[in-house]
Amino acid sequence: MTTGQRQKLLVFRELPADQLARLHAAHDVTVANPRIPAQLEAFNVALATAQGMIGSSYPVDAALLERAPCLQVISSISVGVDNYDLAALAGRGVLLCHTPGVLTETTADTIFALIMASSRRLVELANLVREGHWTRNIGEELFGHDVHGKTLGILGFGRIGQALARRAALGFGMPVLYHNRTSVDLPELAGKATHRPLDLLLQRADIVAVTLPLSSETRGLMGAREFALMKPGAIFVNGARGAIVQEDALLQALDHGTLRAAGLDVFATEPLSLDSPLRRHPKVTALPHIGSATVETRHAMAVLATDNLLQALAGERPAAVFDTAQI
Ligand code: NAP
């Protein structure tokens, strides 16, 4: 990688001003978000000469890479790398960086909030107050279900899955089952978190939460068969990527199966279309992909992504490189 000289950078999603200033100080920067129609042409022009890119939430495939012949590094402001064609990046020798770790606790907070909201019907009951329908004590038909003491099944026991397990097991007395390709030995969760095959986990858990990466192995993992295996009255929460779930099968399980409720931060297509039945479904708590969306964490992600990009362009090993041969 070239070092020491000003290079051409393409910022394809908004960066906080302090991080953008760091890039401007060292390199020639174009800011153009291809999702904004008025900026698409500037994006395409800058792509042709860009040596580094930083951003997120935009698919980078082989066709796009062909239009970026000078590209050496992409710094993604995300931990998930499902928007990137990893084989094409590896084939071209383009370095991919991401932002693991800094968003772990915030995303686990969001997923736990969805577990609480879905189980205790928080949004539905808050709306009842807001809309003036709280005219007498609520009856049993509006009661929620306890979270503490329930068995939580976690699909994907990495950074976020483990942070979720700590909240559940240590804070809420919940036995945890997890599904991972490898077993994980965590002293603080000894005797409290147990490695289980997927089917067994689905049959035993009261609440199932997804914290898996989206990959060719996990795409569509939760389908009709898997929802049918879940306990009657179970709750399903997805805080990872929408395409891990077959949404038609989820709707079937909510409408005609025994699933009690679903809490969803992510969807197969985002933003969720206005005609999606998931948007207003009475059993669904839907959030606009806010897993990491706090002021502190989004800034920490931008700092790490900027560090990664500047380090790579200086010929140093960036703090968080994603191994494109890994998935
Ligand atoms: P991570 O540390 O890499 O954890 C992923 C876990 O999934 C690992 O324990 C991995 O273990 C397991 N896994 C991978 N493929 C699997 C498979 N085919 N079957 C079973 N287990 C598998 O990642 P993380 O930092 O926790 O993040 C997880 C995902 O959360 C990200 O990829 C991202 O898509 C999503 N996310 C969403 C938001 C949001 O805003 N909602 C925010 C942050 C992250 P093994 O390799 O041992 O199987």
Short mmCIF file of C-alpha atoms and ligand atoms in Angstrom, two decimals:
data_model
loop_
_atom_site.label_atom_id
_atom_site.label_comp_id
_atom_site.label_asym_id
_atom_site.label_seq_id
_atom_site.Cartn_x
_atom_site.Cartn_y
_atom_site.Cartn_z
CA MET A 1 0.00 0.00 0.00
CA THR A 2 1.28 3.52 -0.85
CA THR A 3 2.36 5.57 2.16
CA GLY A 4 3.18 9.15 3.06
CA GLN A 5 1.37 10.88 0.16
CA ARG A 6 -2.10 12.34 -0.06
CA GLN A 7 -4.46 9.80 -1.49
CA LYS A 8 -7.98 9.93 -2.88
CA LEU A 9 -10.70 8.91 -0.45
CA LEU A 10 -14.41 8.34 -0.98
CA VAL A 11 -16.65 8.77 2.09
CA PHE A 12 -19.88 7.01 1.12
CA ARG A 13 -21.87 7.55 4.30
CA GLU A 14 -21.96 10.56 6.62
CA LEU A 15 -19.05 10.79 9.06
CA PRO A 16 -19.00 13.00 12.17
CA ALA A 17 -17.24 16.31 11.52
CA ASP A 18 -14.26 15.55 13.79
CA GLN A 19 -13.49 12.29 11.94
CA LEU A 20 -14.02 13.86 8.52
CA ALA A 21 -11.51 16.57 9.54
CA ARG A 22 -8.90 13.87 10.28
CA LEU A 23 -9.33 12.50 6.77
CA HIS A 24 -9.22 15.95 5.13
CA ALA A 25 -6.00 16.78 6.99
CA ALA A 26 -4.14 13.86 5.41
CA HIS A 27 -5.89 13.08 2.13
CA ASP A 28 -8.11 14.35 -0.71
CA VAL A 29 -11.67 13.52 0.26
CA THR A 30 -14.93 13.28 -1.67
CA VAL A 31 -18.11 12.83 0.36
CA ALA A 32 -20.86 11.23 -1.74
CA ASN A 33 -23.58 8.91 -0.51
CA PRO A 34 -24.85 6.78 -3.42
CA ARG A 35 -28.15 6.22 -1.62
CA ILE A 36 -28.94 9.91 -2.08
CA PRO A 37 -29.91 10.35 -5.77
CA ALA A 38 -28.36 13.83 -6.00
CA GLN A 39 -24.99 12.43 -4.86
CA LEU A 40 -24.86 9.30 -7.05
CA GLU A 41 -23.02 10.93 -9.93
CA ALA A 42 -20.34 12.35 -7.61
CA PHE A 43 -20.00 8.89 -6.05
CA ASN A 44 -19.50 7.26 -9.46
CA VAL A 45 -16.91 9.86 -10.51
CA ALA A 46 -14.94 9.55 -7.23
CA LEU A 47 -15.09 5.74 -7.38
CA ALA A 48 -12.97 5.73 -10.55
CA THR A 49 -9.92 7.15 -8.72
CA ALA A 50 -10.56 6.26 -5.05
CA GLN A 51 -7.73 4.49 -3.23
CA GLY A 52 -9.68 4.23 0.04
CA MET A 53 -13.37 4.14 0.90
CA ILE A 54 -15.18 4.53 4.22
CA GLY A 55 -18.89 4.05 4.90
CA SER A 56 -21.56 1.42 5.38
CA SER A 57 -24.99 0.16 4.32
CA TYR A 58 -24.20 0.00 0.61
CA PRO A 59 -23.54 -3.19 -1.35
CA VAL A 60 -19.99 -3.47 -2.67
CA ASP A 61 -19.98 -6.22 -5.27
CA ALA A 62 -17.67 -7.35 -8.06
CA ALA A 63 -19.29 -4.94 -10.56
CA LEU A 64 -18.70 -1.96 -8.26
CA LEU A 65 -15.09 -3.04 -7.67
CA GLU A 66 -14.52 -3.10 -11.44
CA ARG A 67 -15.40 0.58 -11.46
CA ALA A 68 -12.82 1.22 -8.70
CA PRO A 69 -9.52 0.14 -10.27
CA CYS A 70 -7.31 2.09 -7.80
CA LEU A 71 -9.04 0.86 -4.63
CA GLN A 72 -6.77 -0.58 -1.93
CA VAL A 73 -8.83 -0.46 1.27
CA ILE A 74 -12.46 -0.26 2.38
CA SER A 75 -13.18 0.72 5.97
CA SER A 76 -16.70 -0.32 6.89
CA ILE A 77 -18.46 1.53 9.71
CA SER A 78 -20.12 -1.71 10.83
CA VAL A 79 -19.15 -5.02 12.37
CA GLY A 80 -21.25 -7.05 9.91
CA VAL A 81 -19.62 -7.42 6.48
CA ASP A 82 -22.56 -8.96 4.58
CA ASN A 83 -22.72 -5.95 2.23
CA TYR A 84 -19.32 -6.84 0.77
CA ASP A 85 -18.51 -9.50 -1.83
CA LEU A 86 -15.69 -11.06 0.18
CA ALA A 87 -14.44 -13.30 -2.63
CA ALA A 88 -14.25 -10.36 -5.02
CA LEU A 89 -12.36 -8.27 -2.44
CA ALA A 90 -9.94 -11.13 -1.77
CA GLY A 91 -9.49 -11.68 -5.52
CA ARG A 92 -8.64 -8.00 -6.03
CA GLY A 93 -6.45 -7.83 -2.90
CA VAL A 94 -8.58 -5.03 -1.40
CA LEU A 95 -8.21 -4.83 2.38
CA LEU A 96 -11.49 -4.82 4.35
CA CYS A 97 -11.69 -3.27 7.83
CA HIS A 98 -14.69 -3.20 10.18
CA THR A 99 -15.70 -2.08 13.70
CA PRO A 100 -15.97 -5.06 16.08
CA GLY A 101 -16.13 -4.59 19.85
CA VAL A 102 -17.08 -0.92 20.17
CA LEU A 103 -20.77 -1.64 19.49
CA THR A 104 -21.09 -4.91 21.40
CA GLU A 105 -22.65 -3.67 24.65
CA THR A 106 -24.99 -1.18 22.96
CA THR A 107 -26.29 -3.80 20.54
CA ALA A 108 -26.81 -6.27 23.39
CA ASP A 109 -28.76 -3.52 25.23
CA THR A 110 -30.99 -3.07 22.16
CA ILE A 111 -31.66 -6.81 21.87
CA PHE A 112 -32.46 -7.06 25.56
CA ALA A 113 -34.80 -4.09 25.20
CA LEU A 114 -36.59 -5.97 22.40
CA ILE A 115 -36.87 -9.05 24.62
CA MET A 116 -38.43 -6.93 27.37
CA ALA A 117 -40.70 -5.01 24.99
CA SER A 118 -41.97 -8.17 23.28
CA SER A 119 -42.52 -10.15 26.47
CA ARG A 120 -44.11 -7.35 28.49
CA ARG A 121 -46.00 -5.81 25.53
CA LEU A 122 -44.44 -2.43 26.29
CA VAL A 123 -45.12 -0.67 23.00
CA GLU A 124 -48.70 -1.92 22.76
CA LEU A 125 -49.48 -0.87 26.34
CA ALA A 126 -47.69 2.48 26.05
CA ASN A 127 -49.80 3.17 22.95
CA LEU A 128 -52.94 2.31 24.91
CA VAL A 129 -52.07 5.08 27.38
CA ARG A 130 -51.05 7.50 24.61
CA GLU A 131 -54.30 6.93 22.73
CA GLY A 132 -56.50 7.54 25.78
CA HIS A 133 -57.71 3.93 26.23
CA TRP A 134 -56.46 3.57 29.83
CA THR A 135 -59.86 4.05 31.40
CA ARG A 136 -59.69 1.24 33.99
CA ASN A 137 -57.16 -1.28 35.32
CA ILE A 138 -56.03 -3.52 32.51
CA GLY A 139 -57.34 -7.09 32.50
CA GLU A 140 -55.58 -10.40 32.03
CA GLU A 141 -56.00 -10.22 28.25
CA LEU A 142 -53.36 -7.48 28.24
CA PHE A 143 -50.93 -9.02 30.72
CA GLY A 144 -47.41 -9.73 29.53
CA HIS A 145 -45.11 -12.61 30.42
CA ASP A 146 -42.11 -12.67 32.76
CA VAL A 147 -38.62 -12.42 31.34
CA HIS A 148 -36.62 -13.21 34.50
CA GLY A 149 -36.11 -16.92 34.99
CA LYS A 150 -37.09 -17.83 31.41
CA THR A 151 -34.72 -19.85 29.22
CA LEU A 152 -32.98 -17.72 26.59
CA GLY A 153 -31.67 -19.38 23.42
CA ILE A 154 -28.98 -17.39 21.60
CA LEU A 155 -28.11 -18.15 17.97
CA GLY A 156 -24.49 -17.02 17.47
CA PHE A 157 -22.41 -16.82 20.62
CA GLY A 158 -19.79 -14.24 19.68
CA ARG A 159 -19.18 -10.79 21.13
CA ILE A 160 -22.84 -9.65 21.08
CA GLY A 161 -24.28 -13.08 21.94
CA GLN A 162 -22.04 -13.33 24.99
CA ALA A 163 -22.88 -9.76 26.10
CA LEU A 164 -26.57 -10.67 25.82
CA ALA A 165 -25.96 -13.85 27.83
CA ARG A 166 -24.31 -11.85 30.64
CA ARG A 167 -27.35 -9.59 30.88
CA ALA A 168 -29.73 -12.55 30.88
CA ALA A 169 -27.86 -15.00 33.12
CA LEU A 170 -26.27 -12.59 35.61
CA GLY A 171 -28.97 -9.91 35.69
CA PHE A 172 -32.22 -11.77 35.10
CA GLY A 173 -31.49 -15.29 36.38
CA MET A 174 -32.14 -16.77 32.94
CA PRO A 175 -30.63 -20.12 31.96
CA VAL A 176 -28.90 -19.59 28.59
CA LEU A 177 -28.59 -22.06 25.73
CA TYR A 178 -26.46 -21.09 22.76
CA HIS A 179 -25.87 -22.33 19.23
CA ASN A 180 -22.45 -21.78 17.68
CA ARG A 181 -20.18 -23.85 15.49
CA THR A 182 -17.73 -24.01 18.40
CA SER A 183 -18.24 -24.34 22.13
CA VAL A 184 -17.12 -21.34 24.20
CA ASP A 185 -15.65 -21.57 27.70
CA LEU A 186 -16.55 -18.44 29.69
CA PRO A 187 -15.70 -18.66 33.42
CA GLU A 188 -18.20 -15.93 34.39
CA LEU A 189 -21.02 -17.93 32.74
CA ALA A 190 -19.88 -21.36 33.92
CA GLY A 191 -22.94 -23.52 34.56
CA LYS A 192 -25.19 -20.74 33.25
CA ALA A 193 -24.71 -20.97 29.45
CA THR A 194 -24.84 -24.30 27.63
CA HIS A 195 -23.83 -25.15 24.05
CA ARG A 196 -26.70 -26.90 22.23
CA PRO A 197 -27.48 -28.00 18.65
CA LEU A 198 -29.90 -25.66 16.89
CA ASP A 199 -32.96 -27.94 16.97
CA LEU A 200 -32.61 -28.74 20.65
CA LEU A 201 -32.19 -25.06 21.50
CA LEU A 202 -35.32 -24.14 19.54
CA GLN A 203 -37.31 -26.85 21.35
CA ARG A 204 -36.16 -25.77 24.82
CA ALA A 205 -35.92 -21.96 24.80
CA ASP A 206 -38.75 -19.63 25.88
CA ILE A 207 -37.09 -16.77 24.04
CA VAL A 208 -34.83 -17.15 20.99
CA ALA A 209 -32.53 -14.27 20.01
CA VAL A 210 -30.40 -14.10 16.86
CA THR A 211 -26.90 -12.58 17.03
CA LEU A 212 -25.38 -14.43 14.05
CA PRO A 213 -23.53 -12.87 11.12
CA LEU A 214 -25.32 -13.12 7.77
CA SER A 215 -23.44 -15.59 5.56
CA SER A 216 -24.23 -18.25 2.98
CA GLU A 217 -24.65 -20.65 5.93
CA THR A 218 -27.01 -18.47 7.95
CA ARG A 219 -29.11 -16.88 5.15
CA GLY A 220 -32.70 -18.07 5.66
CA LEU A 221 -31.67 -20.21 8.65
CA MET A 222 -34.95 -19.51 10.49
CA GLY A 223 -37.68 -20.99 8.30
CA ALA A 224 -41.00 -22.80 8.74
CA ARG A 225 -39.36 -25.95 10.15
CA GLU A 226 -37.38 -23.97 12.72
CA PHE A 227 -40.34 -21.84 13.86
CA ALA A 228 -42.43 -25.00 14.18
CA LEU A 229 -39.81 -26.46 16.52
CA MET A 230 -40.11 -23.52 18.93
CA LYS A 231 -42.08 -23.91 22.15
CA PRO A 232 -45.74 -22.87 22.13
CA GLY A 233 -45.84 -19.27 23.35
CA ALA A 234 -42.16 -18.65 22.62
CA ILE A 235 -40.81 -15.24 21.64
CA PHE A 236 -38.43 -14.60 18.71
CA VAL A 237 -36.02 -11.66 18.55
CA ASN A 238 -33.67 -10.72 15.71
CA GLY A 239 -30.90 -8.19 16.37
CA ALA A 240 -28.49 -9.40 13.67
CA ARG A 241 -29.52 -9.31 9.99
CA GLY A 242 -33.00 -9.62 8.50
CA ALA A 243 -32.09 -12.14 5.79
CA ILE A 244 -31.25 -14.77 8.44
CA VAL A 245 -35.03 -15.08 8.80
CA GLN A 246 -37.53 -16.20 6.17
CA GLU A 247 -40.04 -13.45 6.86
CA ASP A 248 -43.00 -15.29 5.30
CA ALA A 249 -42.34 -18.21 7.63
CA LEU A 250 -42.13 -15.85 10.60
CA LEU A 251 -45.49 -14.31 9.66
CA GLN A 252 -47.03 -17.76 9.29
CA ALA A 253 -45.73 -18.72 12.74
CA LEU A 254 -47.19 -15.54 14.25
CA ASP A 255 -50.55 -15.80 12.47
CA HIS A 256 -51.16 -19.54 12.35
CA GLY A 257 -48.53 -21.09 14.64
CA THR A 258 -47.89 -20.73 18.33
CA LEU A 259 -45.25 -18.00 18.36
CA ARG A 260 -46.33 -15.41 20.93
CA ALA A 261 -44.45 -12.37 19.62
CA ALA A 262 -41.44 -11.14 17.68
CA GLY A 263 -39.04 -8.27 18.31
CA LEU A 264 -37.21 -7.21 15.17
CA ASP A 265 -34.45 -4.64 14.72
CA VAL A 266 -33.55 -5.83 11.23
CA PHE A 267 -35.41 -6.83 8.06
CA ALA A 268 -34.65 -8.53 4.77
CA THR A 269 -35.24 -5.20 3.01
CA GLU A 270 -34.45 -1.95 4.80
CA PRO A 271 -36.02 0.49 5.31
CA LEU A 272 -39.05 -1.76 5.78
CA SER A 273 -41.52 -1.14 2.97
CA LEU A 274 -44.76 0.61 3.89
CA ASP A 275 -46.80 -2.40 2.78
CA SER A 276 -44.82 -4.95 4.81
CA PRO A 277 -47.20 -6.85 7.12
CA LEU A 278 -44.47 -6.81 9.76
CA ARG A 279 -44.76 -3.03 10.16
CA ARG A 280 -48.14 -2.95 11.92
CA HIS A 281 -48.48 -6.59 13.00
CA PRO A 282 -50.02 -6.67 16.50
CA LYS A 283 -47.52 -9.28 17.68
CA VAL A 284 -44.44 -7.53 16.28
CA THR A 285 -42.26 -4.86 17.87
CA ALA A 286 -40.33 -3.41 14.93
CA LEU A 287 -37.35 -1.06 15.26
CA PRO A 288 -35.55 0.83 12.44
CA HIS A 289 -32.19 -1.01 12.70
CA ILE A 290 -30.96 0.82 15.81
CA GLY A 291 -28.77 -1.91 17.36
CA SER A 292 -25.74 0.37 17.67
CA ALA A 293 -27.54 3.70 17.32
CA THR A 294 -26.50 5.66 20.37
CA VAL A 295 -24.55 8.92 20.27
CA GLU A 296 -21.58 7.36 22.07
CA THR A 297 -21.40 4.12 20.09
CA ARG A 298 -21.95 5.57 16.63
CA HIS A 299 -19.13 8.02 17.34
CA ALA A 300 -16.85 5.24 18.63
CA MET A 301 -17.57 3.27 15.42
CA ALA A 302 -16.67 6.29 13.28
CA VAL A 303 -13.41 6.77 15.21
CA LEU A 304 -12.40 3.12 14.83
CA ALA A 305 -13.31 3.11 11.12
CA THR A 306 -11.31 6.31 10.56
CA ASP A 307 -8.34 4.87 12.49
CA ASN A 308 -8.52 1.73 10.36
CA LEU A 309 -8.52 3.69 7.11
CA LEU A 310 -5.70 6.06 8.10
CA GLN A 311 -3.57 3.19 9.38
CA ALA A 312 -4.06 1.17 6.21
CA LEU A 313 -3.20 4.15 3.99
CA ALA A 314 -0.06 4.80 6.08
CA GLY A 315 1.09 1.24 5.39
CA GLU A 316 0.39 0.12 8.97
CA ARG A 317 -1.67 -2.88 10.05
CA PRO A 318 -5.14 -1.48 10.94
CA ALA A 319 -6.65 -2.24 14.35
CA ALA A 320 -9.59 -4.23 12.92
CA VAL A 321 -9.05 -6.06 9.64
CA PHE A 322 -11.70 -8.56 8.53
CA ASP A 323 -10.22 -11.73 7.11
CA THR A 324 -12.04 -11.98 3.75
CA ALA A 325 -11.19 -15.69 3.53
CA GLN A 326 -12.99 -16.35 6.86
CA ILE A 327 -16.64 -16.90 5.92
P1 NAP B 1 -19.01 -12.29 16.23
O1 NAP B 1 -18.26 -11.95 17.48
O2 NAP B 1 -18.24 -12.68 15.02
O3 NAP B 1 -20.06 -13.44 16.61
C1 NAP B 1 -20.73 -14.20 15.67
C2 NAP B 1 -20.94 -15.59 16.26
O4 NAP B 1 -21.73 -16.38 15.38
C3 NAP B 1 -19.65 -16.33 16.52
O5 NAP B 1 -19.68 -16.80 17.84
C4 NAP B 1 -19.66 -17.49 15.51
O6 NAP B 1 -19.06 -18.61 16.16
C5 NAP B 1 -21.16 -17.68 15.28
N1 NAP B 1 -21.44 -18.22 13.94
C6 NAP B 1 -20.98 -17.75 12.76
N2 NAP B 1 -21.47 -18.49 11.74
C7 NAP B 1 -22.23 -19.45 12.32
C8 NAP B 1 -23.00 -20.52 11.80
N3 NAP B 1 -23.06 -20.77 10.49
N4 NAP B 1 -23.67 -21.31 12.66
C9 NAP B 1 -23.60 -21.09 14.00
N5 NAP B 1 -22.88 -20.09 14.55
C10 NAP B 1 -22.21 -19.29 13.72
O7 NAP B 1 -19.93 -11.07 15.78
P2 NAP B 1 -20.66 -9.99 16.69
O8 NAP B 1 -19.79 -8.81 16.88
O9 NAP B 1 -21.26 -10.67 17.87
O10 NAP B 1 -21.84 -9.54 15.66
C11 NAP B 1 -22.76 -10.49 15.17
C12 NAP B 1 -23.62 -9.89 14.08
O11 NAP B 1 -24.53 -8.98 14.65
C13 NAP B 1 -22.87 -9.06 13.04
O12 NAP B 1 -22.32 -9.87 12.01
C14 NAP B 1 -23.92 -8.12 12.52
O13 NAP B 1 -24.51 -8.61 11.34
C15 NAP B 1 -24.96 -8.09 13.63
N6 NAP B 1 -25.08 -6.74 14.22
C16 NAP B 1 -26.27 -6.09 14.14
C17 NAP B 1 -26.40 -4.83 14.70
C18 NAP B 1 -27.69 -4.05 14.63
O14 NAP B 1 -27.66 -2.86 14.46
N7 NAP B 1 -28.82 -4.70 14.79
C19 NAP B 1 -25.31 -4.22 15.34
C20 NAP B 1 -24.12 -4.93 15.41
C21 NAP B 1 -24.01 -6.18 14.84
P3 NAP B 1 -18.49 -19.87 15.37
O15 NAP B 1 -17.60 -19.30 14.31
O16 NAP B 1 -17.81 -20.66 16.41
O17 NAP B 1 -19.69 -20.57 14.83
#
